[in-house]
XYZ file of C-alpha atoms in Angstrom:
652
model
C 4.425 -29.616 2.220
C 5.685 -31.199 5.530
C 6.242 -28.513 8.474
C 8.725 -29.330 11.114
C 9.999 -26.964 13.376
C 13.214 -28.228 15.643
C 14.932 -26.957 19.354
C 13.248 -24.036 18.984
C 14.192 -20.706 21.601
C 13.317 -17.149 21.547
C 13.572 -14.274 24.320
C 11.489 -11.344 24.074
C 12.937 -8.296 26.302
C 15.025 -10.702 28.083
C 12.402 -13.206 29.000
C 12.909 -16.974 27.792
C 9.429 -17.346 25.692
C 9.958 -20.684 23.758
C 12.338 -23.376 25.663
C 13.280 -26.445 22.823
C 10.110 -26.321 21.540
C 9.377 -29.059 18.590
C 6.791 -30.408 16.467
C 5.860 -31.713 12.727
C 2.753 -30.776 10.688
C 1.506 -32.828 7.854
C -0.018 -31.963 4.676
C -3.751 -32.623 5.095
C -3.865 -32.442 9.019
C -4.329 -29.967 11.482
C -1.654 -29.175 14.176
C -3.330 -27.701 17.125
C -1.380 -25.192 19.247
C -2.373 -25.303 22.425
C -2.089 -23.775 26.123
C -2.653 -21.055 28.780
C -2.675 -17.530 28.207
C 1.078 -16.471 28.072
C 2.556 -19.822 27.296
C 3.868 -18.464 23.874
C 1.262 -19.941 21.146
C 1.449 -17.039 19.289
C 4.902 -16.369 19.432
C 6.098 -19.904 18.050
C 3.438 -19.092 15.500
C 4.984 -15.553 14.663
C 8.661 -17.904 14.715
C 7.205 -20.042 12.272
C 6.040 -17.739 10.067
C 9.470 -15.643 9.979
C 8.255 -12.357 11.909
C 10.299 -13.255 15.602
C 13.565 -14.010 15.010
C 14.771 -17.418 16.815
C 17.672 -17.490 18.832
C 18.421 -21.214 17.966
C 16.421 -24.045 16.282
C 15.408 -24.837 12.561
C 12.144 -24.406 10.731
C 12.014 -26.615 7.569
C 9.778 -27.057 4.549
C 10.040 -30.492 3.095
C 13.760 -30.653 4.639
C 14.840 -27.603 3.399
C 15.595 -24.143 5.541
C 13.136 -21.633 5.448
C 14.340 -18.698 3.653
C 12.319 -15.046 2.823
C 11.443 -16.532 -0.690
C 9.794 -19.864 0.667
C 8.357 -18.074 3.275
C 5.286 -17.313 0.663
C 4.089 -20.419 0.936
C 3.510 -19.985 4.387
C 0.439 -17.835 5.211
C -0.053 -16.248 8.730
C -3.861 -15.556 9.314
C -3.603 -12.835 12.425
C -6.137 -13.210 15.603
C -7.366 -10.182 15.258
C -9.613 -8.968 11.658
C -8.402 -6.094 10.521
C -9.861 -4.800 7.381
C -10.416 -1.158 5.546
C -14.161 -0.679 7.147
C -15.815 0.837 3.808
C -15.263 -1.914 1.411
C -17.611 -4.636 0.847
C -16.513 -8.160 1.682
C -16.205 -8.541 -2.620
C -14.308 -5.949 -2.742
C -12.278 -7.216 -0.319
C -11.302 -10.285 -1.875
C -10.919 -9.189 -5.363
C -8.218 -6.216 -4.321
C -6.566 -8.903 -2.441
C -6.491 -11.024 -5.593
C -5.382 -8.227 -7.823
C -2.301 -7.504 -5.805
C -1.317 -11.005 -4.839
C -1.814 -13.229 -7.378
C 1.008 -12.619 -10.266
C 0.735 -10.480 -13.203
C 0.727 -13.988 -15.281
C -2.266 -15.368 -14.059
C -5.597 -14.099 -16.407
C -7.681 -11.719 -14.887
C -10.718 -14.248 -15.086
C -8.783 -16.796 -13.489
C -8.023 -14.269 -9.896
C -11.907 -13.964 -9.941
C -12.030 -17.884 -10.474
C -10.112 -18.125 -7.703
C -12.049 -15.608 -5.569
C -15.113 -17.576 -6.221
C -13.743 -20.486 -5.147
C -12.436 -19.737 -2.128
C -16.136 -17.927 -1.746
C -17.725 -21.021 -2.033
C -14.911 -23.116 0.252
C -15.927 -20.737 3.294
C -19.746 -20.631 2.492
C -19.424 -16.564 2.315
C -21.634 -16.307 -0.585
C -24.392 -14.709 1.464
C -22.606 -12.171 2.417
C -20.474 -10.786 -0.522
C -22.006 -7.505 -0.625
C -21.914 -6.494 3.104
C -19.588 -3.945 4.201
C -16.776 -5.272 6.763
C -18.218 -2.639 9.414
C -16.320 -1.552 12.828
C -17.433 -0.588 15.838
C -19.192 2.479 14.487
C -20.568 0.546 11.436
C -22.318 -2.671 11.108
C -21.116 -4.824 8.818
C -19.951 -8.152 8.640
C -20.501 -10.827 12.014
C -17.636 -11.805 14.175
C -17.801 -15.135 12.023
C -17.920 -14.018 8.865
C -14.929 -11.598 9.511
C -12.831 -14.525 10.762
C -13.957 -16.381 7.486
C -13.232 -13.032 5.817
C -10.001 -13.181 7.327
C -8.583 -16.880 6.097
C -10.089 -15.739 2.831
C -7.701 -13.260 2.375
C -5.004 -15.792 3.056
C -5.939 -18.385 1.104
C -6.093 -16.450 -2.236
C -2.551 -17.343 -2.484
C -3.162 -20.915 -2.567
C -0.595 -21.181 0.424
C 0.733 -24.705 1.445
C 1.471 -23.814 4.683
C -1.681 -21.983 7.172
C -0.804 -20.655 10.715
C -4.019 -19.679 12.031
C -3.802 -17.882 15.386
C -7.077 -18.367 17.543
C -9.749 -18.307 14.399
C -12.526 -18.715 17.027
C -12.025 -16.225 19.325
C -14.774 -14.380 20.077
C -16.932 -16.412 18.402
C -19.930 -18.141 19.957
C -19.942 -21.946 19.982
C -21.931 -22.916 17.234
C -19.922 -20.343 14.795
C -16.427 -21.761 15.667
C -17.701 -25.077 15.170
C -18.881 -24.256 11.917
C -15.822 -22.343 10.969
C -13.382 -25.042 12.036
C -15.267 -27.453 9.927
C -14.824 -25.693 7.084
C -11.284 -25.299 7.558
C -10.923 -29.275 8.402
C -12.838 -29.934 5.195
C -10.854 -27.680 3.199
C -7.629 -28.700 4.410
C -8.284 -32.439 3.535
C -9.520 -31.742 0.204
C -6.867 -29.482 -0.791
C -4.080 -31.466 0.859
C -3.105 -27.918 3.123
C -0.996 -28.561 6.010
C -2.440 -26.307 8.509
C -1.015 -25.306 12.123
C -3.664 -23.659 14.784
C -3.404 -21.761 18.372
C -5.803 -22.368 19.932
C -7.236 -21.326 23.697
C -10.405 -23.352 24.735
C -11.595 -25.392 22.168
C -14.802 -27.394 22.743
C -14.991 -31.476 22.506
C -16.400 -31.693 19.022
C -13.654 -29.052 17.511
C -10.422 -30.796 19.320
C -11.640 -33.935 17.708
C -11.055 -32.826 14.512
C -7.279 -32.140 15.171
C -4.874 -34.787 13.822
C -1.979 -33.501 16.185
C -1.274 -31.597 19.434
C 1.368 -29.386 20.718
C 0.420 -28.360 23.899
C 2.735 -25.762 25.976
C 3.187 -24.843 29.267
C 5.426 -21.785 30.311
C 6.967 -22.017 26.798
C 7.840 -26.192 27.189
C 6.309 -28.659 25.428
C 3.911 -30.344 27.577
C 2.888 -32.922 24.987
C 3.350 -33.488 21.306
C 2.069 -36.481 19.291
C -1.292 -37.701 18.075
C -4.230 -35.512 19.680
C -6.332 -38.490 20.708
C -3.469 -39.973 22.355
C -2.913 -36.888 24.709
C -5.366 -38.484 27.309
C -3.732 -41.748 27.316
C -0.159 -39.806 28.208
C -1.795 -38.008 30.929
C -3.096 -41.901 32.354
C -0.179 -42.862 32.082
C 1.744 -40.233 34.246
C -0.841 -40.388 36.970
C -3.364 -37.518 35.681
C -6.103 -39.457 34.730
C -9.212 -37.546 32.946
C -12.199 -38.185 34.328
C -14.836 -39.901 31.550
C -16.555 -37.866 29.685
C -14.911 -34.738 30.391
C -13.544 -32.430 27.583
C -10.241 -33.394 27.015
C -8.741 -29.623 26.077
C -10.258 -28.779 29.635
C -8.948 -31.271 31.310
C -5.783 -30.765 30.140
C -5.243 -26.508 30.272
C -6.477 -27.158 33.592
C -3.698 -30.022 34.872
C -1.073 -27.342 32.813
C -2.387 -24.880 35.386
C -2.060 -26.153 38.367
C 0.748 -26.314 40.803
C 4.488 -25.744 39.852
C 5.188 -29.602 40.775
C 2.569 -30.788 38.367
C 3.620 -28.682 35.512
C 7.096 -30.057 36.100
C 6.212 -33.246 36.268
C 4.103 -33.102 32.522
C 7.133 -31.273 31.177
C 9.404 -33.649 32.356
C 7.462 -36.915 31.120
C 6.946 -34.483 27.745
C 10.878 -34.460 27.607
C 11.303 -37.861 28.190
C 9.166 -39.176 25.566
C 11.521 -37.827 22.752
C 13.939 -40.651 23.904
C 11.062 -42.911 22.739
C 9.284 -44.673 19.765
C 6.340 -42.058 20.073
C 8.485 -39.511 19.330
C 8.479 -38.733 15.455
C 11.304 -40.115 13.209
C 11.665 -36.837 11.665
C 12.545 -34.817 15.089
C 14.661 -37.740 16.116
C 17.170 -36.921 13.020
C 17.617 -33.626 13.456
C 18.624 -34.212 17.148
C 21.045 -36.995 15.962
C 22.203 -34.002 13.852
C 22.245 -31.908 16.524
C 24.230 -34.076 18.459
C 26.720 -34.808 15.855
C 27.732 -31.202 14.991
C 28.498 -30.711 19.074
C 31.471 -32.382 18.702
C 34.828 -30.770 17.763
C 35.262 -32.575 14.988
C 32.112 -31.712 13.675
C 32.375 -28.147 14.288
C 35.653 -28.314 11.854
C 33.510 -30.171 9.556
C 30.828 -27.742 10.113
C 32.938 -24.921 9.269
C 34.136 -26.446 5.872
C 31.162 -27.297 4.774
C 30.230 -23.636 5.125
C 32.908 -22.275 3.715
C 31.995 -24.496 0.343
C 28.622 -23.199 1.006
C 29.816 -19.304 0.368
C 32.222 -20.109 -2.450
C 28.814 -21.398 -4.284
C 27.759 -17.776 -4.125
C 25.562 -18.324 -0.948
C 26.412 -16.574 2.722
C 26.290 -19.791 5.233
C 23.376 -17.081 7.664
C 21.793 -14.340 6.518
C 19.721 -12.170 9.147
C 18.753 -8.640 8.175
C 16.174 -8.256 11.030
C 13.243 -5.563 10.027
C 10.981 -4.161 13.031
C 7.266 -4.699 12.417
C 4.297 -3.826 14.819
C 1.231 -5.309 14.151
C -2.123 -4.268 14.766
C -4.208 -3.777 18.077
C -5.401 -6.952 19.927
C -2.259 -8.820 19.244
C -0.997 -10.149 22.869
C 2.284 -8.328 23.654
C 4.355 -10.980 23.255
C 3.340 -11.425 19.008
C 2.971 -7.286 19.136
C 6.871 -5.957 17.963
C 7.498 -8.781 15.925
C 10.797 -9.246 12.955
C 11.038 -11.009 9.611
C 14.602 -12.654 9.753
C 16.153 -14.809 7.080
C 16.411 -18.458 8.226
C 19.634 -19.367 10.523
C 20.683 -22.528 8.958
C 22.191 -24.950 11.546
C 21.962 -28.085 9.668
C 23.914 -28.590 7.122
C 22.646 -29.171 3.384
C 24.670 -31.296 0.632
C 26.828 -28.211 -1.477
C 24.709 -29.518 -4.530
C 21.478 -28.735 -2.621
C 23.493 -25.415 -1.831
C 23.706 -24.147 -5.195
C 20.002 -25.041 -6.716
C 18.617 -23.816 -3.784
C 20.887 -20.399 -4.187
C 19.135 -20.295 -8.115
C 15.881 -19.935 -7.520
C 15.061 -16.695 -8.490
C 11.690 -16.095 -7.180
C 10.123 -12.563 -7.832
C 9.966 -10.447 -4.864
C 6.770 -9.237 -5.450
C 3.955 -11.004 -7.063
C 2.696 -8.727 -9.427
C 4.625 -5.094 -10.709
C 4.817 -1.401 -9.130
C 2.420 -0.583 -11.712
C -0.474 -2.819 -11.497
C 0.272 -2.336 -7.615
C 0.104 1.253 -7.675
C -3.469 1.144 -9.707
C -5.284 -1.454 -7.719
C -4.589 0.319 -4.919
C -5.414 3.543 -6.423
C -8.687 1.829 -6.394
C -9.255 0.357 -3.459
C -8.267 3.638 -1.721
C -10.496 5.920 -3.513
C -13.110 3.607 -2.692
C -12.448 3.362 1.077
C -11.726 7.511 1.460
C -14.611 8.504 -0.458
C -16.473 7.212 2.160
C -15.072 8.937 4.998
C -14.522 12.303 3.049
C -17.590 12.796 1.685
C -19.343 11.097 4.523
C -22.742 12.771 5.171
C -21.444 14.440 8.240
C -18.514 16.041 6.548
C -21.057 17.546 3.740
C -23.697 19.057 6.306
C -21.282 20.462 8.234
C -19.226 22.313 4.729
C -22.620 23.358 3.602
C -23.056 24.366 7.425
C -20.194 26.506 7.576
C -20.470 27.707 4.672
C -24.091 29.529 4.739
C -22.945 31.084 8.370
C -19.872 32.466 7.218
C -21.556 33.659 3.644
C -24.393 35.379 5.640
C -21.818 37.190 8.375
C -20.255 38.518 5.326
C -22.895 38.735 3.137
C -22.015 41.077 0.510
C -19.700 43.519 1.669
C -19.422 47.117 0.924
C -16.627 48.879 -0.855
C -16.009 51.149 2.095
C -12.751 51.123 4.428
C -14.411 49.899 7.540
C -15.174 46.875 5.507
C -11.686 46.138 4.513
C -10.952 44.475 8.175
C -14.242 41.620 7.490
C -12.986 40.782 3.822
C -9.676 40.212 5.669
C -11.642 38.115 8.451
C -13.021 35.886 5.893
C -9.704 35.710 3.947
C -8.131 34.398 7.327
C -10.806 31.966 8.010
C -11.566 30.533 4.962
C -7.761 29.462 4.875
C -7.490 28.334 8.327
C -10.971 26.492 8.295
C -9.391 24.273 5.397
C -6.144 23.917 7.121
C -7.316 22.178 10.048
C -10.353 20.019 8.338
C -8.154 18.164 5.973
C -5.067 17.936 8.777
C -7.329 16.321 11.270
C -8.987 14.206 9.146
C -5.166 12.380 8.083
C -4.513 12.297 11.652
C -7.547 10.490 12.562
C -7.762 8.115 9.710
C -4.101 6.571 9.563
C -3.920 4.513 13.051
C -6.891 2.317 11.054
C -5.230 2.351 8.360
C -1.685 2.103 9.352
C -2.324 -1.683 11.189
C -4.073 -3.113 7.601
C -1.104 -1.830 5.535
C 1.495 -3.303 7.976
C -0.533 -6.679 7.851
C -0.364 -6.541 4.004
C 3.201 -5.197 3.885
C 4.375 -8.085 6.400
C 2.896 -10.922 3.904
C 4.272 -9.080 0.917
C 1.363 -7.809 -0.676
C 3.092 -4.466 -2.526
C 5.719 -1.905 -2.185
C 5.541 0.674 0.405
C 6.230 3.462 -2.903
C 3.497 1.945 -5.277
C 1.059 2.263 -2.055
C 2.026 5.783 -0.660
C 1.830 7.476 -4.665
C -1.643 5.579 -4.359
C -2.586 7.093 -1.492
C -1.925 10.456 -2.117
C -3.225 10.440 -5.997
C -6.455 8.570 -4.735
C -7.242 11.019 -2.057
C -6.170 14.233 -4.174
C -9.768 14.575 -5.892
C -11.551 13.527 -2.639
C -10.104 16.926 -0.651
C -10.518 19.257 -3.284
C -14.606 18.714 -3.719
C -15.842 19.993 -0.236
C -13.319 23.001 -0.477
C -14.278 24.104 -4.114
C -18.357 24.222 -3.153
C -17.544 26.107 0.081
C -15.377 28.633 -2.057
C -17.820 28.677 -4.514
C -20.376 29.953 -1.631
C -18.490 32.243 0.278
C -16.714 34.077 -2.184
C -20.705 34.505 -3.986
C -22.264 35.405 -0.970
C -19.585 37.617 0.353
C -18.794 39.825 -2.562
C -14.647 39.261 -2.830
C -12.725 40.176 -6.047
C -14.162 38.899 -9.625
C -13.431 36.096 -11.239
C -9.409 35.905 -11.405
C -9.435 36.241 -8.192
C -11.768 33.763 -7.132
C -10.080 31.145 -9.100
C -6.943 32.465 -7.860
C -8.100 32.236 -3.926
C -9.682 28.648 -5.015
C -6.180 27.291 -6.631
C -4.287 28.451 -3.046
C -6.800 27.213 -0.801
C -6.650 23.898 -2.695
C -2.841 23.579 -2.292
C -3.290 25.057 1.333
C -5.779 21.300 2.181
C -3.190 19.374 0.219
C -0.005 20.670 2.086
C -1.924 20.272 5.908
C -3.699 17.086 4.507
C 0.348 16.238 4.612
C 1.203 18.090 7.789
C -1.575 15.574 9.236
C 0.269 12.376 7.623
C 3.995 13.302 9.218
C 2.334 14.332 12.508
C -0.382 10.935 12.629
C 2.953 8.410 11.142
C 4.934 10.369 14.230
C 3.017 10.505 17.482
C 1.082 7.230 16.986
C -0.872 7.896 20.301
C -4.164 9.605 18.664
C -4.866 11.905 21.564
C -1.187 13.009 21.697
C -1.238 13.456 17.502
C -4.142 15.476 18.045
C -2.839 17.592 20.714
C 0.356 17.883 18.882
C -1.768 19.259 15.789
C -3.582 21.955 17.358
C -0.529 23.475 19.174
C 0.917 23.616 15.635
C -1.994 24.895 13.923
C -2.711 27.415 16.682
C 0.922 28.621 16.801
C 0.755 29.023 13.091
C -2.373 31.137 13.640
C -1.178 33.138 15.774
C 1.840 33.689 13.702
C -0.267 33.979 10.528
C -0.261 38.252 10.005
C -4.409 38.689 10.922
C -4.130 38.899 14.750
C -1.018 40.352 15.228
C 1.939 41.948 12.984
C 3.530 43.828 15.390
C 5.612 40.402 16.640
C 8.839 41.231 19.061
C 11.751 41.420 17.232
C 13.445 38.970 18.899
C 10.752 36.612 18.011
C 9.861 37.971 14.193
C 11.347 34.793 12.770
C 8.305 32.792 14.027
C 6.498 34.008 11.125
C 8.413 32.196 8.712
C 7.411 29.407 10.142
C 4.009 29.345 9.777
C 2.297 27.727 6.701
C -0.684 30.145 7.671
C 1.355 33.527 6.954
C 2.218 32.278 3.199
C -1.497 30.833 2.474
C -3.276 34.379 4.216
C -1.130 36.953 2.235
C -1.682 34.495 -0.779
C -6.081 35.528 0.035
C -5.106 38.766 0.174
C -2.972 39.602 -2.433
C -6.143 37.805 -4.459
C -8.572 40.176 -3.022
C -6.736 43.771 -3.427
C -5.323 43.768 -6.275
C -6.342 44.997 -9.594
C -9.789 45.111 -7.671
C -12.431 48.640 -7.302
C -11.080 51.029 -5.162
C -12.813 51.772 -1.814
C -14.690 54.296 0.004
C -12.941 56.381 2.931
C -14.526 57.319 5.779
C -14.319 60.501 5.665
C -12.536 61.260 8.730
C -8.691 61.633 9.827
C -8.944 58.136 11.970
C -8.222 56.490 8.104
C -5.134 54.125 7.919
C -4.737 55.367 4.815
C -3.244 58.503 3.115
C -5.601 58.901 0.026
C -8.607 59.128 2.372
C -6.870 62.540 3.955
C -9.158 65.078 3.051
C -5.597 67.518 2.452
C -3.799 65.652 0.274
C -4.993 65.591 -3.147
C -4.261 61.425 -3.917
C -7.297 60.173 -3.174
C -10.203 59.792 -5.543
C -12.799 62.131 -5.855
C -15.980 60.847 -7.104
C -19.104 62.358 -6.596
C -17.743 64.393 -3.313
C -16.374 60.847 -1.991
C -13.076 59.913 -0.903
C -11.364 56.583 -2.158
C -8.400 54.679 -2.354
C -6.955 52.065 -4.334
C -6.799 48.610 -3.017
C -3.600 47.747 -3.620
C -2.804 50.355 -0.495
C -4.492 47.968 1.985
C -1.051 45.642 1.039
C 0.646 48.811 1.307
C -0.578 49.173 4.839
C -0.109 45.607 5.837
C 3.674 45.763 4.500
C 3.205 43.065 2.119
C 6.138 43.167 0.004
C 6.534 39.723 -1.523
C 4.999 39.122 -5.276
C 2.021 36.256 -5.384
C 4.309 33.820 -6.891
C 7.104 34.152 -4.326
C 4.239 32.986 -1.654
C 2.704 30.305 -4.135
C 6.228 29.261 -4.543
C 6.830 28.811 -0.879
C 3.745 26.651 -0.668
C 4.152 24.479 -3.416
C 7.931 23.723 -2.082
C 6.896 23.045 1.278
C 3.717 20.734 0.177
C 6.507 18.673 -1.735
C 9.060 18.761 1.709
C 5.951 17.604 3.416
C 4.770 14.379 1.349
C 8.290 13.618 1.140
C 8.817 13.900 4.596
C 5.659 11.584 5.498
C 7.002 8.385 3.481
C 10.615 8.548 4.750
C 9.675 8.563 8.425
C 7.023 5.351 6.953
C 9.669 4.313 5.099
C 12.659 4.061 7.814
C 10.760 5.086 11.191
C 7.659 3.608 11.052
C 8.022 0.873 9.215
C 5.515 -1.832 8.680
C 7.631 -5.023 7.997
């Protein structure tokens, strides 16, 4: 499909980014998009593609407006990689095929087309190689750009904006990868449009056409080996044998009165034969609907636009941030339905208003499974990494052998409630740290998916949390399984009773950690915010205080600790064997008073039931009531994390 893109202008914060800029891109050639750093490559590619909104100009696919629904043929390939680290580079591709290639299309044929693209980009070598971060090897700098147009080109796009494929990349790799891309885009007819910053001689040969930009104007547009004969011929010769892309970022550099003088000889050359046919048209058009009688002719035609059914504009603009190592100018971008400002025949209107593409490409179902998937695949690593087992089974031993099978005796009843309290809290702050510190790399893939469309937010937030729902509850069951064993606590009903509570206790903080990381989206501020909450819940909780100012006894309804900790010990002391007083009148406890005849004489010792140690901490509320409390707040919570994704943060 033929690209053209007309009197372009955009202002970002004020600041004029994009001044008339204009070009046309071919099927099988390569438009190269180039200039200085801040000239606004990237945002006329973000334009293009539909995620800035333009103030004025027209972006047309074969002729025809650019609309939400035609904007899937367009694919935007993103500078920087971004990728879920723990997945292979297979695994990679084929989720990416599951969820965006339609329901309709035979299973074997999404792998087909996998392979293919596999053996397009000469990945085959490396199918089986984790992406990788910084922490991680994985994949090359190459191979992730590769990895990157990969993903795009699943979708058998007719349209590729590439923005800088070979940055970072050494020489010899971007030459490689921008042959593959030439070759691919003349054998599959692709029209493909390219920023790029420094290319070297034998890469900006392969380019059909240039648009190069200075300060937002178009310094040159046409034919790219013809650029160096329009710098001749304006008095900026280059000297032989010089690279022309050099050459000419530097001349686009220098001085204010040479930068003038290129745009100025760049403007003038639209009033000639070297301009294309195609731009020429539209600013006949342009000119023509100036007038005042075309404006009244403009306005009727628009009004026999909307009587077809079909608003003249549309332009429901979305906020979308994408990822890190976007330039600021591409970083808060929009998707905008296409201003029309040429006029289209009301016949063209009305087909055009019938197509009734699906939204998504395949159905909340098979979106919500594949992801399901992919994200159990990607968490299990980080959940059950190595570090997070040693340090469980750590924890675990010490706090088994501090309370290594504990007496039956009153002085012991304080350490059962010690490990009641930290057993609790130790699983409140492991699972709410680890959602904080996970979503920022996660949050920047999903809104790179969600911005091309890949799936609903709904089918991959239900995904998230069923995926991840086993993964929590394995490291909490063994360490429950040890302490309450090596400790000595209350039989089996009430070890499976403590072990149901502390698993809702990891689910309901594993959501605290999701509203608080989708919040605060600075990660040292989200994890400052989290530990004044948790602290201020432990210190709220009932273990290290209860005698709270009355003025300031509300607090303890607040705290998600107080419900989960008299949850433990309710568990523990009831219905268990009774305990052994002291046998002194220090006791906190009235059967243990020698004078009294309540307490239970066995063998010339003292004891009291253990349902008087809730007596003594004023627990009042039934075990349900508490469970109850949990449960509903767990729910608030989850529900509370994909509203603020939904309508605060979102990512499209």
């Amino acid at each position: 499909m033929e690209l053209i893109f007309h009197n372009v202008n955009l202002s970002i914060n004020k600041k004029k980014i994009l001044h008339n800029v204009a070009g046309i891109a071919k099927p099988g050639e390569m438009l190269a998009v180039m200039g200085p750093s801040g000239s606004g490559k990237t945002t006329l590619l973000s334009t293009i593609a539909g995620r800035l909104a333009r103030e004025t100009g027209d972006v047309l696919l074969n002729g025809q407006p650019v609309d939400k629904r035609m904007r899937r043929k367009i694919c935007y390939v993103l500078q920087s990689d971004i990728f879920f680290a723990n997945l292979t580079l297979k695994e990679t591709l084929v989720y990416t095929a599951l969820l965006r290639l339609p329901d309709s299309m035979p299973h074997k044929d999404k792998m087909a087309r996998v392979d293919e693209i596999v053996e397009s980009l000469d990945m085959r070598k490396c199918l089986n190689t984790l992406i990788g971060n910084v922490w991680q090897r994985g994949l090359s700098g190459g191979e992730k750009k590769r990895a990157n147009i990969a993903c795009e080109l699943l979708t058998n796009p007719t349209i590729m904006l590439l923005d800088e494929p070979t940055s970072g990349l050494d020489s010899s790799t971007a030459y490689s990868l921008m042959t593959s891309m030439k070759e691919y885009t003349e054998s599959h007819n692709k029209t493909v449009v390219t920023t790029i910053h420094q290319p070297s001689s034998q890469i900006f040969h392969m380019f059909d056409r240039l648009l190069l930009l200075c300060e937002g104007h178009v310094a040159y547009f046409g034919d790219a080996h013809k650029v160096v004969d329009f710098f001749d011929s304006i008095g900026l010769p280059c000297t032989p044998h010089y690279n022309p892309a050099d050459f000419m970022l530097e001349k686009v550099k220098e001085s204010e009165e040479i930068q003038n003088l290129i745009i100025e000889n760049a403007d003038a050359r639209r009033q000639t034969d070297q301009w294309p046919k195609e731009l020429k048209k539209l600013d006949h058009k342009l000119a023509l609907t100036s007038t005042p009688a075309a404006d009244s002719f403009t306005k009727t035609a628009e009004e026999k636009v909307e009587q077809n059914g079909r608003p003249a504009t549309n332009g429901d603009l979305v906020e979308m941030k994408l990822g890190n190592n976007i330039r600021h100018d591409s970083q808060i971008i929009r998707n905008a339905d296409s201003e029309i400002s040429i006029l289209i025949p009301d016949e063209m209107a009305v087909k055009y208003n019938k197509q009734k593409d699906q939204r998504w490409p395949t159905s909340w179902w098979t979106q919500y499974q594949v992801l399901t998937r992919r994200n159990f695949t990607q968490s299990k690593a980080r959940i059950w990494s190595k570090i997070n087992l040693v340090q469980s089974v750590i924890i675990a031993s010490v706090v088994g052998l501090l309370w290594f099978q504990l007496p039956r005796t009153e002085d012991t009843v304080s350490d059962r409630l010690g490990v009641i309290f930290f057993t609790y809290v130790y699983w409140s702050f492991v699972p709410m740290f680890d959602a904080i510190t996970s979503f920022p790399e996660e949050r920047v893939v999903i809104n790179k998916e969600r911005s091309s469309g890949a799936y609903r937010l709904s089918a991959y937030y239900c995904a998230k949390m069923t995926s991840e729902l086993p993964l929590i509850l394995v490291l909490p069951t063994g360490f429950t399984i040890l302490v309450f064993w090596m400790a000595g606590l209350n039989g089996v009903v009430g070890f499976f009773g403590m072990w149901a509570t502390i698993m809702l206790t990891s689910i309901l903080t594993q959501g605290i950690g999701f509203v608080i990381g989708m919040t605060v989206l600075d990660l040292k501020l989200s994890i400052s915010t989290a530990a004044i909450f948790m602290l201020s819940s432990m210190l709220a909780g009932g273990y290290y205080t209860r005698n709270i100012p009355f003025w300031l006894d509300w607090i303890k309804y607040l705290s998600f600790i107080n419900y989960c900790y008299h949850t433990g010990v309710i568990l523990e002391f009831t219905g268990a064997e009774p305990f052994s007083c002291l046998g002194n009148h220090t006791t906190a406890y009235a059967d243990c008073l020698h004078d009294n005849n309540l307490g239970l004489n066995l063998n010339g010792t003292l004891y009291f039931k253990s349902e008087a140690v809730l007596e003594q901490m004023g627990i009042t509320w039934p075990l349900w009531l508490y469970v109850l409390v949990i449960a509903v707040a767990t729910i608030i919570v989850r529900l509370t994390a994909y509203l603020i994704l939904r309508f605060i943060r979102k990512p499209h």
